[in-house]
Each structure stands twice: as structure tokens, then as C-alpha cells.
PDB file of C-alpha atoms in Angstrom:
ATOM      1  CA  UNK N  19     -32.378 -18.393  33.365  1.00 75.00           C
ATOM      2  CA  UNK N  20     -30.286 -15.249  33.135  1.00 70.00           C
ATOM      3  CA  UNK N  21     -27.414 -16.752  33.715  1.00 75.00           C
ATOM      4  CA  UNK N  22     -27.903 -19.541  30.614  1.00 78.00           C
ATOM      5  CA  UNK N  23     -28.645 -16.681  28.341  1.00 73.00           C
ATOM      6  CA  UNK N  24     -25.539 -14.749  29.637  1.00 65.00           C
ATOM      7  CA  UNK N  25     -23.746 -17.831  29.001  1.00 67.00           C
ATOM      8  CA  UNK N  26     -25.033 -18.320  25.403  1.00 74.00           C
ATOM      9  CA  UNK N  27     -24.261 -14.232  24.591  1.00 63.00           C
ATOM     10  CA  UNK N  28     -20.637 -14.444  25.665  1.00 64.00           C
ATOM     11  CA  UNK N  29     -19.976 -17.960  23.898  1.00 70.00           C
ATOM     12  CA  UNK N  30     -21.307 -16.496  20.720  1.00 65.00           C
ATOM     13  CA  UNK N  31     -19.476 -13.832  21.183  1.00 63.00           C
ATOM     14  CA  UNK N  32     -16.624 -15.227  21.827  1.00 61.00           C
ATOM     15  CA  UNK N  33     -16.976 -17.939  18.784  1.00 61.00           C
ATOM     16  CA  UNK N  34     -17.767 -14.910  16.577  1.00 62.00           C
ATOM     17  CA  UNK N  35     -14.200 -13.019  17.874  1.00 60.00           C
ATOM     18  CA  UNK N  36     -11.782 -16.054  17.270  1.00 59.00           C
ATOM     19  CA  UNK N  37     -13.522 -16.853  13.500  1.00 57.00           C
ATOM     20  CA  UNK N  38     -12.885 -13.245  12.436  1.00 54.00           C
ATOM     21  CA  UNK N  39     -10.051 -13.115   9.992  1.00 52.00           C
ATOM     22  CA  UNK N  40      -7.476 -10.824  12.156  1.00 50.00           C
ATOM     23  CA  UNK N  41      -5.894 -10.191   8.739  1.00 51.00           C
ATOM     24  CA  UNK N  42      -8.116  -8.486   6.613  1.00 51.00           C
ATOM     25  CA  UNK N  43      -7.182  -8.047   2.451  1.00 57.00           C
ATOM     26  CA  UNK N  44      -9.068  -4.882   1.852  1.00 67.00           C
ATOM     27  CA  UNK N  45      -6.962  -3.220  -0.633  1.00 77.00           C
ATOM     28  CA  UNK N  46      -8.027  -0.412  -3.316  1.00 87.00           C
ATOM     29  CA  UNK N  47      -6.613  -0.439  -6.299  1.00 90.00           C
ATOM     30  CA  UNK N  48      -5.732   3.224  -7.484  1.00 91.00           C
ATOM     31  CA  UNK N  49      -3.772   1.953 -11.513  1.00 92.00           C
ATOM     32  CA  UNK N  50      -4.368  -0.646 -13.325  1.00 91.00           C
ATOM     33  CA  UNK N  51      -2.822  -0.791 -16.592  1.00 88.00           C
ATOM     34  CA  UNK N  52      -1.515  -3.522 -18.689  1.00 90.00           C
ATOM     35  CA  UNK N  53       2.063  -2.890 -17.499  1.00 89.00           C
ATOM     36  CA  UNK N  54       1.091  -2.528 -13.815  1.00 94.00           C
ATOM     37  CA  UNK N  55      -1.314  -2.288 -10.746  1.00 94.00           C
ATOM     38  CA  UNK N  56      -0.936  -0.050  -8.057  1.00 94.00           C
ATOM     39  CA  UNK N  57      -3.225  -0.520  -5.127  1.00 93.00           C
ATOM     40  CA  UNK N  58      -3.037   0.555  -1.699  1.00 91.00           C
ATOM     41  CA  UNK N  59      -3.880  -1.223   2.212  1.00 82.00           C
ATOM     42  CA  UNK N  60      -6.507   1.160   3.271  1.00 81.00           C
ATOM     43  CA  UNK N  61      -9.104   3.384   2.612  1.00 79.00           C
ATOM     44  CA  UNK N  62      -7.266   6.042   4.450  1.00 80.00           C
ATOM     45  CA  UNK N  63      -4.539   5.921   2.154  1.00 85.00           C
ATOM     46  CA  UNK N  64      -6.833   7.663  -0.891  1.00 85.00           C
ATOM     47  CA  UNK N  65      -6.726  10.770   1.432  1.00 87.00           C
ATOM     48  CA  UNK N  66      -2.434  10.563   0.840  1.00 89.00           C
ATOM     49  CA  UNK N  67      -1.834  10.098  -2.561  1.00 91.00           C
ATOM     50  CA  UNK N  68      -3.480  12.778  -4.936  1.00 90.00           C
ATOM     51  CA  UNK N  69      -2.699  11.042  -8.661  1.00 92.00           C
ATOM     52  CA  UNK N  70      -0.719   7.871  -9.025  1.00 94.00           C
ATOM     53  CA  UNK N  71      -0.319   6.920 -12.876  1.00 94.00           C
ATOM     54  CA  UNK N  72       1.765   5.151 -15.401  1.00 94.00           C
ATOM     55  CA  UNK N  73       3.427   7.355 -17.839  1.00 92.00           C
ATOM     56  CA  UNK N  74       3.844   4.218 -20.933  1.00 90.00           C
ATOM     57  CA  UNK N  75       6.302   6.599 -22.594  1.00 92.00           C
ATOM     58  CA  UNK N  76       8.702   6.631 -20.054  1.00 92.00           C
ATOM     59  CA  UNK N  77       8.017   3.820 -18.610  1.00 90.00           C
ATOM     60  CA  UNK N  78       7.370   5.200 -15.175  1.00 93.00           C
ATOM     61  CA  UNK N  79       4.774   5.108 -12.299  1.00 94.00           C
ATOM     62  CA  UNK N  80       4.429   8.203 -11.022  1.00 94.00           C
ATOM     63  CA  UNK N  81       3.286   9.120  -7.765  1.00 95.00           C
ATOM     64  CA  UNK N  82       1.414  12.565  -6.524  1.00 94.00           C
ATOM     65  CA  UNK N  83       1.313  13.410  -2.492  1.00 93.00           C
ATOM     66  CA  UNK N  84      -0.662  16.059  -0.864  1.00 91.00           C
ATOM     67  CA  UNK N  85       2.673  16.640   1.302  1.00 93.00           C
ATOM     68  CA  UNK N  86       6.305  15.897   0.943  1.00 95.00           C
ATOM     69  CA  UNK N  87       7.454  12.341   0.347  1.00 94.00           C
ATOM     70  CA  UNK N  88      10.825  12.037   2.763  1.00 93.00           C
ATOM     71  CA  UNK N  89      11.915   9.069   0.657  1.00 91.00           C
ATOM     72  CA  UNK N  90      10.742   5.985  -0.762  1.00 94.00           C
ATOM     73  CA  UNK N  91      11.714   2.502   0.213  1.00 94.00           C
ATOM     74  CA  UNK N  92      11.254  -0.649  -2.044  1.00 94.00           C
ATOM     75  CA  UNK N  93      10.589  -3.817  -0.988  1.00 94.00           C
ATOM     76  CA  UNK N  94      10.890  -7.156  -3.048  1.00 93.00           C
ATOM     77  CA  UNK N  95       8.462  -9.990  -3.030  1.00 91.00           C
ATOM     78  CA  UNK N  96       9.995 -11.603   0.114  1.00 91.00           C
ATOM     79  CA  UNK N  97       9.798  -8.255   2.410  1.00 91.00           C
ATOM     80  CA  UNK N  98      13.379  -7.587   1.633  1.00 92.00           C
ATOM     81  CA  UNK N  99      14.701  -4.044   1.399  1.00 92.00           C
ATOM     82  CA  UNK N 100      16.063  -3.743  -2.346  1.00 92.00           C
ATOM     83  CA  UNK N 101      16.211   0.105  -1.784  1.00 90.00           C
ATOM     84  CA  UNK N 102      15.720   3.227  -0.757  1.00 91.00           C
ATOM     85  CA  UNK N 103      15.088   6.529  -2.669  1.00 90.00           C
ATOM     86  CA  UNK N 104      15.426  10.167  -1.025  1.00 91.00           C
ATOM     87  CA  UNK N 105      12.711  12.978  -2.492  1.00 91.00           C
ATOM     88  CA  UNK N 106      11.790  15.739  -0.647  1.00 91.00           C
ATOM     89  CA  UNK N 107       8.846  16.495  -3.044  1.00 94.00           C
ATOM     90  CA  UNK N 108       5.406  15.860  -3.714  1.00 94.00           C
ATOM     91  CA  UNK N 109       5.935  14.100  -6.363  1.00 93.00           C
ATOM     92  CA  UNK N 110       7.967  10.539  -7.451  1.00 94.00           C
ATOM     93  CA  UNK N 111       8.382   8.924 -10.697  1.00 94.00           C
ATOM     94  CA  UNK N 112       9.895   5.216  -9.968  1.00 93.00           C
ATOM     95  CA  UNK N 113      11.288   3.461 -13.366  1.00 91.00           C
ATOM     96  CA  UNK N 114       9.914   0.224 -14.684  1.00 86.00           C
ATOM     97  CA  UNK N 115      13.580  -0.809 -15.311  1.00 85.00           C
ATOM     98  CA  UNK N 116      14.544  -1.071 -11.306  1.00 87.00           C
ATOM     99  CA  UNK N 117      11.858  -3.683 -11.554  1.00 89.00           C
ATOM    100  CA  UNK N 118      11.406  -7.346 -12.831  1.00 91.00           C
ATOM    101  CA  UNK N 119       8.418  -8.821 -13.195  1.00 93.00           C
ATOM    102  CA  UNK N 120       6.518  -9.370 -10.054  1.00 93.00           C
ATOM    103  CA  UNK N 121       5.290  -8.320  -6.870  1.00 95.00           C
ATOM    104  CA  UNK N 122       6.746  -5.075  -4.887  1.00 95.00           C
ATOM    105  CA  UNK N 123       5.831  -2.855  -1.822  1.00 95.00           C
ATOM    106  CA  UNK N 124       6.554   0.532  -1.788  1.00 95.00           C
ATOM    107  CA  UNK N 125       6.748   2.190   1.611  1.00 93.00           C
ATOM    108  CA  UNK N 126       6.323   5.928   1.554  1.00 94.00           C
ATOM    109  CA  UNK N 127       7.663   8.653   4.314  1.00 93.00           C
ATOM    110  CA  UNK N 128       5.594  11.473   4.201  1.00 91.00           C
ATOM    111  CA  UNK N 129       5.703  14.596   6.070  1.00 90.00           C
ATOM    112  CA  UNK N 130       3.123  14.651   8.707  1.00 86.00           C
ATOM    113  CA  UNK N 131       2.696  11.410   8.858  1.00 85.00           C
ATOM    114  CA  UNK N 132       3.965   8.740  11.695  1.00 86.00           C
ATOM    115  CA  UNK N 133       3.705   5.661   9.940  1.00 88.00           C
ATOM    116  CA  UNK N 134       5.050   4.366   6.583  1.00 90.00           C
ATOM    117  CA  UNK N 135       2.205   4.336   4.049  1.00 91.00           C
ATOM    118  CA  UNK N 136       2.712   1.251   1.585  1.00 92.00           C
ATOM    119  CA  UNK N 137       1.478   0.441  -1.908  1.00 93.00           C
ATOM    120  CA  UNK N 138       1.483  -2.617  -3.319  1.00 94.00           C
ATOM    121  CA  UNK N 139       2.846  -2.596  -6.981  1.00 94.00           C
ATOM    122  CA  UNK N 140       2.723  -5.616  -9.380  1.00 94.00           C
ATOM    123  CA  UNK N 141       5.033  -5.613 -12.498  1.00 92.00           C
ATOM    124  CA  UNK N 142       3.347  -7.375 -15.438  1.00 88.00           C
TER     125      UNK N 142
END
């Protein structure tokens, strides 16, 4: 009898495992405006980026770090690189005209930090 419920534990467990979505879309969105939305991959990320806002004026999104930003690399719709923007401050302001309409990902050096952090910007 122990062995049958055994069984039954680890084939549940096992049917649970291979269902889960190993791709989870858990982003937070941190701007959206009528132009554009910002949002970011993780939770973790809100602990990164103090202000991130759209200046309509100048028609600029403008990010705020806690640390440095090393640079900034863009990245069209298809993963491409379209380019790549040195810093060296806390602060970025990225112009809406080195964007079309559509879907971008910004990847983010920042000092202290291993990995790329990305944002996910759509263009309206």
C-alpha cells in the first residue's frame, strides 16, 4: 500500500512539473503613457531603476538608476542588436525618434550588477 501511494505522489508530481509553463510572462509595467509603455521582466528589477518616465516635450523616455548605467543596448522586435549607447551615469534619456513604432528591448549594464537588466519598451 505504500508503495501505490508513493507511486501516485511522484506521478502527480511529476504531471504537475512538465504542465508548468517553464516560461513565465510576469512583467511590471513601470510607464504607461499614450506614446509608450515601459515595463520590466521581474520584480527584482523595481529595486534597479529609481524613476523611469516620458518627458512628452522632448520626446524622451528617461531612465533613473540607483548606480551607474555602463551603456545601453537596443534591441529591435526580432532580438536584433540595432545599437548600443555608452553612459556612465545614473541617468539615460533615449529619443522617441531612434524608434518606429513597435516593440523594443532595452538591455541595461549597470555597475554592480552581473547580468543585463532588460525593459521592454513599446512605441505607440
Amino acid at each position: 500500500m505504500k508503495n501505490i501511494i508513493l507511486n501516485i505522489v511522484l506521478i502527480l508530481a511529476l504531471a504537475t512539473t512538465m504542465s508548468a509553463n517553464s516560461n513565465p510572462k510576469n512583467s511590471i509595467k513601470v510607464l504607461e503613457d499614450k506614446n509608450v509603455l515601459v515595463s520590466l521582466s521581474n520584480a527584482d528589477q523595481t529595486n534597479i531603476f529609481s524613476t523611469v518616465s516620458y518627458n512628452e516635450f522632448e520626446g524622451n523616455i528617461e531612465f533613473v538608476t540607483k548606480n551607474e548605467i555602463s551603456f545601453v543596448q537596443v534591441f529591435n522586435a526580432s532580438g536584433e542588436l540595432e545599437f548600443q549607447l555608452m553612459v556612465d551615469s545614473n541617468q539615460v534619456k533615449i529619443g522617441n525618434s531612434l524608434f518606429e513604432q513597435g516593440d523594443y528591448k532595452l538591455g541595461f549594464l549597470i555597475e554592480g550588477k552581473m547580468d543585463i537588466q532588460f525593459a521592454d519598451v513599446t512605441i505607440k
